[in-house]
PDB file of C-alpha atoms in Angstrom:
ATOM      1  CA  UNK A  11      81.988-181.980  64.993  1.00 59.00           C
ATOM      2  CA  UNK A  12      85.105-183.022  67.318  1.00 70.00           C
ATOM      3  CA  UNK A  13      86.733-179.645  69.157  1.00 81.00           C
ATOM      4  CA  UNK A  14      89.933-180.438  71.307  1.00 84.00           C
ATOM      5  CA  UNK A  15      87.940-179.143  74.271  1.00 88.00           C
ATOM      6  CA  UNK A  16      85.595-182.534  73.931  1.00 91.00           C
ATOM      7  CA  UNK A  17      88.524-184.612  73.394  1.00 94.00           C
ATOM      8  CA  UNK A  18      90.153-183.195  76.221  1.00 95.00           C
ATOM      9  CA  UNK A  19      86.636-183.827  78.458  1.00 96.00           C
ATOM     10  CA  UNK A  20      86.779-187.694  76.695  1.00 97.00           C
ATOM     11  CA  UNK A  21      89.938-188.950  77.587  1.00 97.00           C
ATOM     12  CA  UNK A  22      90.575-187.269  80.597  1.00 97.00           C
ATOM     13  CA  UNK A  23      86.957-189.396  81.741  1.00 97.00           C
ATOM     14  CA  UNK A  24      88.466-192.220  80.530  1.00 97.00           C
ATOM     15  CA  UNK A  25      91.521-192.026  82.491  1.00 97.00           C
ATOM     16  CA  UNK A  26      89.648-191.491  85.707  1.00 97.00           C
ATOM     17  CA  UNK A  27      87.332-194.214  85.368  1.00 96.00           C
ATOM     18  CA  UNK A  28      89.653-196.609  83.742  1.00 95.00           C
ATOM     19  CA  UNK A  29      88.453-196.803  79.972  1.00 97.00           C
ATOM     20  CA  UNK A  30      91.331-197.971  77.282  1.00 96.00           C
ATOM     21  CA  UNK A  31      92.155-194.707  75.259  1.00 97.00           C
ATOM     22  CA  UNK A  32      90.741-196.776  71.874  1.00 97.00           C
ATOM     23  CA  UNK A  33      87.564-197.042  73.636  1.00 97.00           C
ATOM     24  CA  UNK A  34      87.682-193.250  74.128  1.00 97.00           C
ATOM     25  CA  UNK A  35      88.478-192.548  70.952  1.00 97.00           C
ATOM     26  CA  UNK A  36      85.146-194.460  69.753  1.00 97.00           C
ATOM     27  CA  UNK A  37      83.086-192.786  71.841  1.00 97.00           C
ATOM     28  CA  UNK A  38      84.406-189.554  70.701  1.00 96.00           C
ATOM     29  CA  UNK A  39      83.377-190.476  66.835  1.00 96.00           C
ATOM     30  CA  UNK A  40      80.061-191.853  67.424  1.00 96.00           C
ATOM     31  CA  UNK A  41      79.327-188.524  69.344  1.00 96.00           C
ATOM     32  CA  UNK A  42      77.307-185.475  68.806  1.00 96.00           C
ATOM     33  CA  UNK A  43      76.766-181.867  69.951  1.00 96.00           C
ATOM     34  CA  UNK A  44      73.503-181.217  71.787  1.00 97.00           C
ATOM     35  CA  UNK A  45      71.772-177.960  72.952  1.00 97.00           C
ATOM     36  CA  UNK A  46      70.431-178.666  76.898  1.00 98.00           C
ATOM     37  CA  UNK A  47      67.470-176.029  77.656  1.00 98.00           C
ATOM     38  CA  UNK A  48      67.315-175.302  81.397  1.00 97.00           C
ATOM     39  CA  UNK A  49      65.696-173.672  84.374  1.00 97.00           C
ATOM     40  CA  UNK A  50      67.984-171.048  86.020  1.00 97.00           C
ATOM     41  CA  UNK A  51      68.393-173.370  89.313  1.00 96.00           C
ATOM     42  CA  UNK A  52      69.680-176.066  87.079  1.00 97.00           C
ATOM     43  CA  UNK A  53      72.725-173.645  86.638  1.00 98.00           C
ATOM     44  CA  UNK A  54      75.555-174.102  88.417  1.00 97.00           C
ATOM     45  CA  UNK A  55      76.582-170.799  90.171  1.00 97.00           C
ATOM     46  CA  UNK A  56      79.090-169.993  87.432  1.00 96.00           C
ATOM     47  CA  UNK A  57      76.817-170.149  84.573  1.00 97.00           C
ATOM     48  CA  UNK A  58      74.113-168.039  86.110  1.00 97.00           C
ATOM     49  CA  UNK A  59      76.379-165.181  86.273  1.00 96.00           C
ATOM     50  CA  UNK A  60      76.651-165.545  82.472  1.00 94.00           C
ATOM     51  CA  UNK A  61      73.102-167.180  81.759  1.00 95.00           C
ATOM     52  CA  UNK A  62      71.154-165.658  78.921  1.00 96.00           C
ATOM     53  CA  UNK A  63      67.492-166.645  78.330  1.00 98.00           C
ATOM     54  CA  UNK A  64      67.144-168.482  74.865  1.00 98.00           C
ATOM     55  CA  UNK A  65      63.704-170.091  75.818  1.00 98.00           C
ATOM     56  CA  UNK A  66      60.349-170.588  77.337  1.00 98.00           C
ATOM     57  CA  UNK A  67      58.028-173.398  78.209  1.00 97.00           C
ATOM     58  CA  UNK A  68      54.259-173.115  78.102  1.00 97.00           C
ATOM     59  CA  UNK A  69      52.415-169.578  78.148  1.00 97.00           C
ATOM     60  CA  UNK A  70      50.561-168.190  75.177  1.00 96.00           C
ATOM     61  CA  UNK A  71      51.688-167.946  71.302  1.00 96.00           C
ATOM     62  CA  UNK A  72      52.693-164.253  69.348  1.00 96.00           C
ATOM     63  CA  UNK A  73      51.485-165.423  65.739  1.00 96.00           C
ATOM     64  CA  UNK A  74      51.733-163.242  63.220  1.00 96.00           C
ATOM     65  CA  UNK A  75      48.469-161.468  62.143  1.00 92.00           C
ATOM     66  CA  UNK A  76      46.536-164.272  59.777  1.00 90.00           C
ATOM     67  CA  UNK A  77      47.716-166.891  61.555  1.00 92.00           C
ATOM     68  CA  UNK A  78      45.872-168.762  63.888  1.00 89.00           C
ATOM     69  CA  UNK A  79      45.966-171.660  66.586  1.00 91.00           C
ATOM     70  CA  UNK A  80      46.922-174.668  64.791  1.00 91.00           C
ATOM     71  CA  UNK A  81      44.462-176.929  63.819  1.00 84.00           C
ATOM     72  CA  UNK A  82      43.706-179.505  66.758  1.00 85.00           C
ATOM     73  CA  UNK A  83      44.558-176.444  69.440  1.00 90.00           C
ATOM     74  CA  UNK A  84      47.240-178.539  70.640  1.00 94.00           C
ATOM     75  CA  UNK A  85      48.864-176.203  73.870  1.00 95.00           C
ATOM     76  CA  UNK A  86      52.064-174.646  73.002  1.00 97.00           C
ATOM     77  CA  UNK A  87      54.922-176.374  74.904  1.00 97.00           C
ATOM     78  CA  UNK A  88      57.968-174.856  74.021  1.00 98.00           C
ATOM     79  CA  UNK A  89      59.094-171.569  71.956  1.00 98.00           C
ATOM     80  CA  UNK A  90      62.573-170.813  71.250  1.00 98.00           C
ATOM     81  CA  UNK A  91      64.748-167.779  70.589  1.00 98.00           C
ATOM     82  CA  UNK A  92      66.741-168.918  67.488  1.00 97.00           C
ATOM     83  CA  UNK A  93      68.524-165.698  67.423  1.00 97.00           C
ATOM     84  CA  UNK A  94      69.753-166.352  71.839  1.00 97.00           C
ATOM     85  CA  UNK A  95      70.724-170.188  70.680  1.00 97.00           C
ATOM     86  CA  UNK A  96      74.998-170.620  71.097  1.00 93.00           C
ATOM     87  CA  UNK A  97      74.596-172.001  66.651  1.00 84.00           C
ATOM     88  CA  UNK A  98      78.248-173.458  67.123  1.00 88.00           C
ATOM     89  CA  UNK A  99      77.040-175.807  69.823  1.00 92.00           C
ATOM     90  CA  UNK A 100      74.939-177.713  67.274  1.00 95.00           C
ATOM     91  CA  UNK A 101      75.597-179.670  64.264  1.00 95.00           C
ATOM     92  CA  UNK A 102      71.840-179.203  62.484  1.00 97.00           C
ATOM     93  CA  UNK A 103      70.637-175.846  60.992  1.00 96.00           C
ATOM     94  CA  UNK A 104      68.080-174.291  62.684  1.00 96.00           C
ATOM     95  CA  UNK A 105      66.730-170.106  61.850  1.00 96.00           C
ATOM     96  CA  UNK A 106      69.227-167.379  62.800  1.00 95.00           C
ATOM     97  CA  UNK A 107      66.799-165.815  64.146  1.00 96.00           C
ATOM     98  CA  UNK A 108      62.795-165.539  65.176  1.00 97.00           C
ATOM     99  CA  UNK A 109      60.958-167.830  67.203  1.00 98.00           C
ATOM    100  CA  UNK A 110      60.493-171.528  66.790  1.00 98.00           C
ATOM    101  CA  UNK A 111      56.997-172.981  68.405  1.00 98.00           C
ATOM    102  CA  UNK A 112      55.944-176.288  69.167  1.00 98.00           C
ATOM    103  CA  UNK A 113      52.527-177.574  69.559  1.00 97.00           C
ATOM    104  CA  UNK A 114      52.080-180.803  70.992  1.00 96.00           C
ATOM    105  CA  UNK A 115      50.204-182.925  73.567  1.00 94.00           C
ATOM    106  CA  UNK A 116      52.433-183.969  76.341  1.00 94.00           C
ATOM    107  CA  UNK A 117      49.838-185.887  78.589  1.00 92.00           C
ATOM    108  CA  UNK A 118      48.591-188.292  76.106  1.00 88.00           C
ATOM    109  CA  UNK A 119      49.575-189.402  72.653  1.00 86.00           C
ATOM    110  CA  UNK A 120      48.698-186.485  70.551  1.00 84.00           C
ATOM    111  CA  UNK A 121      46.135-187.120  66.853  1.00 84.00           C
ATOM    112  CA  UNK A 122      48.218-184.268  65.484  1.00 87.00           C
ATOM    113  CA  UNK A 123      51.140-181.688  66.274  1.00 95.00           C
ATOM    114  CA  UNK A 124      52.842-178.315  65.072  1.00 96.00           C
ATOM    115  CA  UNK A 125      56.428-176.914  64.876  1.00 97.00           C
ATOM    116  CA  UNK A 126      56.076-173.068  63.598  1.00 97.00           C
ATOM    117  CA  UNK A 127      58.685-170.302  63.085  1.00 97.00           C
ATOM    118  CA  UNK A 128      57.866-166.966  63.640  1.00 97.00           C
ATOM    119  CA  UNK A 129      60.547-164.983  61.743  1.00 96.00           C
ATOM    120  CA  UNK A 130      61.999-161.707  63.586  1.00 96.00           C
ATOM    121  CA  UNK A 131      60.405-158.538  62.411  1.00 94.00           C
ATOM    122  CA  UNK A 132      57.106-159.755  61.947  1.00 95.00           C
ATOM    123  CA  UNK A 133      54.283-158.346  63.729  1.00 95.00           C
ATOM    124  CA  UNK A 134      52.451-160.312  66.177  1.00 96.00           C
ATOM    125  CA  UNK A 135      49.756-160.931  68.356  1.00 95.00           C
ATOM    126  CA  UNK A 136      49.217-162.899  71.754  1.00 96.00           C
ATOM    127  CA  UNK A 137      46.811-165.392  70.563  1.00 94.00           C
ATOM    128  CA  UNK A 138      43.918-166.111  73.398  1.00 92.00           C
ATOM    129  CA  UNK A 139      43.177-169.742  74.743  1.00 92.00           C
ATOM    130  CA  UNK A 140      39.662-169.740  74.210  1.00 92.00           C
ATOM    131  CA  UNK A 141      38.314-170.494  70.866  1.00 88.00           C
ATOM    132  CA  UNK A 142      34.885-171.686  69.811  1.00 84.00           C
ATOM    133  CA  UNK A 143      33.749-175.458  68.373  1.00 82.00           C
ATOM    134  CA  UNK A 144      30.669-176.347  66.893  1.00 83.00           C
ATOM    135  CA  UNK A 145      29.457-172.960  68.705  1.00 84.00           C
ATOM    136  CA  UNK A 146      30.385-173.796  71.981  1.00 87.00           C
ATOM    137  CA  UNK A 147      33.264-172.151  74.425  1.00 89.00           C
ATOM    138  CA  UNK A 148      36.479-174.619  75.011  1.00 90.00           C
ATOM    139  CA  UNK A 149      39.584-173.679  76.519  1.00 93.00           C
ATOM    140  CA  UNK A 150      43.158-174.740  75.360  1.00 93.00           C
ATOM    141  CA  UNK A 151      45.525-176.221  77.885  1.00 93.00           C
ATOM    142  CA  UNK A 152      47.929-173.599  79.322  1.00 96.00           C
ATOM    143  CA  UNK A 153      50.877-174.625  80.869  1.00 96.00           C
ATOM    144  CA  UNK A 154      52.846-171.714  83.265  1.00 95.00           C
ATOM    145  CA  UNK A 155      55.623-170.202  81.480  1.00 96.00           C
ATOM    146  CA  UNK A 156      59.227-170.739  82.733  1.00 96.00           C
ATOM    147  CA  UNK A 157      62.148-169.751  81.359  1.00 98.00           C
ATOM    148  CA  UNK A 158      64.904-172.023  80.198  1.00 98.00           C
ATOM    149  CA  UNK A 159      68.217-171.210  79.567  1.00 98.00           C
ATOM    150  CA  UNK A 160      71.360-173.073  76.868  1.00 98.00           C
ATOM    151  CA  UNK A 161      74.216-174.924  78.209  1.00 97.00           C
ATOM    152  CA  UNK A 162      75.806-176.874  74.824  1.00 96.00           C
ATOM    153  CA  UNK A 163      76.074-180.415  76.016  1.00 96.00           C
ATOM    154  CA  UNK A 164      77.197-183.937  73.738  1.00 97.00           C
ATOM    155  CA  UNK A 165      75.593-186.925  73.113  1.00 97.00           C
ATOM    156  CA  UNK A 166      76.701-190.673  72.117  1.00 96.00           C
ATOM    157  CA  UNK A 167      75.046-192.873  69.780  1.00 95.00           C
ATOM    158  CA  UNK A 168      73.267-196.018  71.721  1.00 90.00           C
ATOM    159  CA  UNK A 169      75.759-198.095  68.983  1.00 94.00           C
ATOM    160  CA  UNK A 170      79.136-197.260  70.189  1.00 95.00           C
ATOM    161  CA  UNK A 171      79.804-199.856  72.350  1.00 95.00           C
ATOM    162  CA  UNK A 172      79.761-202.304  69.423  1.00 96.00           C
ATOM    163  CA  UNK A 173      82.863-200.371  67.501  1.00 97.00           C
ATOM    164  CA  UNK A 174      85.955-202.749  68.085  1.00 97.00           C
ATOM    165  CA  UNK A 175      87.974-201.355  70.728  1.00 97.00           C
ATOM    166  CA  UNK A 176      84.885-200.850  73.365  1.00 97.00           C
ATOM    167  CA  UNK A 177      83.617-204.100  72.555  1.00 96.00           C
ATOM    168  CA  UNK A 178      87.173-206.055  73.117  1.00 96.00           C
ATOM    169  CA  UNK A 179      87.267-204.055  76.344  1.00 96.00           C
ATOM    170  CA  UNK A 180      83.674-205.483  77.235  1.00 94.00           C
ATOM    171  CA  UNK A 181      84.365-208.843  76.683  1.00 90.00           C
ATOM    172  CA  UNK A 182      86.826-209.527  79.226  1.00 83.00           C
ATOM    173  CA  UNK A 183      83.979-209.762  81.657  1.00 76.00           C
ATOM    174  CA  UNK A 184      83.004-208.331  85.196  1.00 76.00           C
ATOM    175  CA  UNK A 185      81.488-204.627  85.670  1.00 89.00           C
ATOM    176  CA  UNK A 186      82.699-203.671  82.272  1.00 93.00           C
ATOM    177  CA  UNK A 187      78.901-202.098  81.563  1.00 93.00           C
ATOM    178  CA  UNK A 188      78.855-200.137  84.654  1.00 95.00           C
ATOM    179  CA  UNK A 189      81.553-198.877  84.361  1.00 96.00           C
ATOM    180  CA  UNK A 190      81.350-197.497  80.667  1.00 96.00           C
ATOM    181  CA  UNK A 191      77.581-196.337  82.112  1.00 95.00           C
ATOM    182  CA  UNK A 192      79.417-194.225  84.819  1.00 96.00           C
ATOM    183  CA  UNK A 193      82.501-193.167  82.191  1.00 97.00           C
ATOM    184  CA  UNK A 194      79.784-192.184  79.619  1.00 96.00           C
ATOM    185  CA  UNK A 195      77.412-190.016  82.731  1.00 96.00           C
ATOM    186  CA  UNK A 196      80.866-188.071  83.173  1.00 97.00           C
ATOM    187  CA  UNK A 197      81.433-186.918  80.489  1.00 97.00           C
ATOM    188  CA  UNK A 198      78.275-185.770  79.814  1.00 96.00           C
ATOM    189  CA  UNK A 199      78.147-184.233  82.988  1.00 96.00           C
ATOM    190  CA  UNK A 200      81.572-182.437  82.066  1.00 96.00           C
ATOM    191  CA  UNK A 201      79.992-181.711  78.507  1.00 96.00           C
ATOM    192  CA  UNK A 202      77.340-179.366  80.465  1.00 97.00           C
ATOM    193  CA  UNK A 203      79.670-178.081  83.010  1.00 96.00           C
ATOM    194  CA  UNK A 204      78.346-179.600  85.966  1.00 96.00           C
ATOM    195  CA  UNK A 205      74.398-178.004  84.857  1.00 97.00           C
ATOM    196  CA  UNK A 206      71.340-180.570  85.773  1.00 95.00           C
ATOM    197  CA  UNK A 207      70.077-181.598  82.734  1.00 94.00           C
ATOM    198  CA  UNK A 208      68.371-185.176  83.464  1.00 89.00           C
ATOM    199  CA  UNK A 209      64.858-183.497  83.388  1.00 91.00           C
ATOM    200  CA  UNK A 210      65.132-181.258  80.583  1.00 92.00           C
ATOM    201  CA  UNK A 211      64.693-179.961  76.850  1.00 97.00           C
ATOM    202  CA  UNK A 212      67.225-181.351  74.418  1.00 98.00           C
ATOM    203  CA  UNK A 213      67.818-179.733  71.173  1.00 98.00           C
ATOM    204  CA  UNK A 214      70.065-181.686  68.197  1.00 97.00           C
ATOM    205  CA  UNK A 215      72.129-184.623  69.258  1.00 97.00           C
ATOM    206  CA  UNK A 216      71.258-187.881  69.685  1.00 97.00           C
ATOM    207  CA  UNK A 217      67.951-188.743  71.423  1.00 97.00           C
ATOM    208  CA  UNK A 218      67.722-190.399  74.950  1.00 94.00           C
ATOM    209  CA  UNK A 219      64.453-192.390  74.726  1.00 94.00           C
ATOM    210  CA  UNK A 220      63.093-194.597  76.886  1.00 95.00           C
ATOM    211  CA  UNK A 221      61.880-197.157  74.024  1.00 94.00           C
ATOM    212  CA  UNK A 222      63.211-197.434  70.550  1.00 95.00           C
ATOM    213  CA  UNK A 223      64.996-194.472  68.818  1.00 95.00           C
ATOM    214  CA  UNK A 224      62.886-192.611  66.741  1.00 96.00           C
ATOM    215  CA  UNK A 225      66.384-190.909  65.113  1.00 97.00           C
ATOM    216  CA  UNK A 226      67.355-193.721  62.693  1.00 95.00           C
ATOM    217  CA  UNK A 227      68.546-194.019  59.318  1.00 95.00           C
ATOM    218  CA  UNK A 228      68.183-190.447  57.161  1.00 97.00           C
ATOM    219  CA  UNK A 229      66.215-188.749  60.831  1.00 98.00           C
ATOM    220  CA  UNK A 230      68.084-186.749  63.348  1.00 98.00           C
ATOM    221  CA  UNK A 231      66.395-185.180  66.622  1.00 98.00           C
ATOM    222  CA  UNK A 232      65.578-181.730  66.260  1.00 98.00           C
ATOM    223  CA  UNK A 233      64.060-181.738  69.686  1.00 98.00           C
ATOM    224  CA  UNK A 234      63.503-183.816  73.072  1.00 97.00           C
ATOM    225  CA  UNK A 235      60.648-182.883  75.713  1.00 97.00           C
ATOM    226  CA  UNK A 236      60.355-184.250  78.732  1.00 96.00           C
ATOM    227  CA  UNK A 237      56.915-183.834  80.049  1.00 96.00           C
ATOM    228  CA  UNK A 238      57.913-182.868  83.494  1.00 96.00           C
ATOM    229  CA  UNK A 239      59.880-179.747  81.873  1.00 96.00           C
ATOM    230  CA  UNK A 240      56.539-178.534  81.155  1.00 96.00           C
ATOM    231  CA  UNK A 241      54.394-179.848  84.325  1.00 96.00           C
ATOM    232  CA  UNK A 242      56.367-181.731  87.082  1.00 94.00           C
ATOM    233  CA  UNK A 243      53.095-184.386  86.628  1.00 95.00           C
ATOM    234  CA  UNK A 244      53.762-185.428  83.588  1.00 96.00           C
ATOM    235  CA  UNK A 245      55.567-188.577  82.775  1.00 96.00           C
ATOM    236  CA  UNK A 246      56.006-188.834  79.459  1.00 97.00           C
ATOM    237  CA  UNK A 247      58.865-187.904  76.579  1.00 96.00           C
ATOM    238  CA  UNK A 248      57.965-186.131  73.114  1.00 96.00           C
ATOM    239  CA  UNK A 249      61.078-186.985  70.736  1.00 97.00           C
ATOM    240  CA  UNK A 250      60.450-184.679  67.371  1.00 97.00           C
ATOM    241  CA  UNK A 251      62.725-185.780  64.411  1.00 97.00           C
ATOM    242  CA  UNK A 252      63.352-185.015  60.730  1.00 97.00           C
ATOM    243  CA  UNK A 253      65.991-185.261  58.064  1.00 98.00           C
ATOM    244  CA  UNK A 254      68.474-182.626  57.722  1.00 97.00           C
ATOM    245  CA  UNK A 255      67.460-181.678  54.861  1.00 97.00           C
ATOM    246  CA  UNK A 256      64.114-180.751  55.994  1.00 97.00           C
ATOM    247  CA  UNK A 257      65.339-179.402  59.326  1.00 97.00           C
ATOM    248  CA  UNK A 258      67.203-177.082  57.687  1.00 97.00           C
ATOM    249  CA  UNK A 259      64.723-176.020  54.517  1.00 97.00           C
ATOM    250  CA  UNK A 260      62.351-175.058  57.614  1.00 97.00           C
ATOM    251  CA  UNK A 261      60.126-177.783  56.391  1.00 97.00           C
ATOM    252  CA  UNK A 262      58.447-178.769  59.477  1.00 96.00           C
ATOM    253  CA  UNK A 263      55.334-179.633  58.386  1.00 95.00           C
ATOM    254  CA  UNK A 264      57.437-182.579  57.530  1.00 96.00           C
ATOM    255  CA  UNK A 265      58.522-183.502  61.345  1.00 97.00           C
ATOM    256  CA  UNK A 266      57.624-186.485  63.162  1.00 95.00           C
ATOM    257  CA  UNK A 267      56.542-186.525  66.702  1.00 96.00           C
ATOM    258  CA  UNK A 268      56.466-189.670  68.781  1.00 94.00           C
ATOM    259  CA  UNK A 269      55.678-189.754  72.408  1.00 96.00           C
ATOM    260  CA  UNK A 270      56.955-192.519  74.452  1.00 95.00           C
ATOM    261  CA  UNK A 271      55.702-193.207  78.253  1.00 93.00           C
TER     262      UNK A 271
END
């Protein structure tokens, strides 16, 4: 999903840091759209004025009446206004509108985790974090809520330095790799309009992991989670992928979560 305004963003990146126009044009076709969900301070000045809330971190679930805590009373992590979400900024189908939950251990490799849509309209009820096992009180983990924000961003698939042109251009030798590192920074960077997105929530687009893609062959990223989003003392990344198909039947049940460290 090209729009002159990333092509404009490419090349003139490519000009500046001295990247072949072919080489541009490569990284423009193995790119994607991405949704970046921030805190207000990672706003620059002229998107705050501007800045509508689209989602939160942490705090307590609104589940409709009959439904309960997820099995495993994983905390809630992230819950996001579909209907606040800029839908042209991404290229996978996700609810017009409702709230989509996630469930998910962020501290340690979670046994099992939850994506949920609430749909608009529906009543609902805070659910409480203290439940009963085998007869005994426990508490579910609570993180403090904190409101994030959408700035539409683009990602580049970790293969487009093999296509032709950007390979040729790599193989004459010296810095060639730093410098397609600092070309490909800048443009993101220009993608978000100067917001801070390093430590964030990623919706859509390709993944940034620190180990082995999880979003190969037939699964896309529906979401990225980095743990210190949610608590500044938490190193870790939860990468949740499914097929398109299933993304956009609502068939989450279906997702896979993978945490990496």
């Amino acid at each position: 999903m090209t729009t002159p305004i990333v092509e404009e963003i490419v090349l003139r990146a490519a000009q500046e840091h001295g990247v072949p126009g072919p080489a541009a044009q490569e990284l423009i076709a193995a790119s994607r759209p991405c949704l970046h969900l921030v805190p207000f301070q990672s706003l620059t000045p002229a998107q705050r004025q501007e800045a509508r809330p689209a989602a939160r971190t942490g705090g307590l679930p609104c589940l409709p009446d009959g439904v309960e805590w997820p099995d495993g009373h994983k905390p809630l992590v992230l819950t996001v206004d579909c209907a606040a979400l800029p839908r042209e900024s991404l290229d996978i189908e996700l609810p017009s509108d409702g709230n989509l939950l996630f469930f998910t251990a962020i501290e340690y490799e979670p046994e099992s985790s939850v994506a949920l849509h609430v749909p608009a309209g529906v009543r609902t009820t805070q659910r409480s974090a203290t439940y009963e096992l085998d007869g005994e009180p426990e508490q579910v983990k609570v993180y403090p809520p904190d409101v994030l924000y959408p700035v539409p961003g683009l990602t580049v698939s970790p293969d487009w330095r093999d296509s032709p042109a950007t390979s040729a251009f790599l193989g004459v030798g010296g810095d060639r790799d730093d410098t397609l590192d600092v070309f490909e920074d800048a443009v993101r960077e220009a993608a978000a309009g100067g917001a801070s997105h390093r430590v964030a929530v990623q919706l859509g687009g390709y993944s940034t992991p620190w180990q082995s893609p999880p979003d190969e062959g037939d699964l896309v990223l529906l979401a990225q989670v980095h743990g210190q989003s949610i608590d500044l003392n938490v190193y870790t990344q939860t990468l949740i992928v499914g097929t398109r198909e299933d993304v956009a039947a609502r068939r989450y049940e279906a997702l896979e979560f993978t945490q990496q460290v």
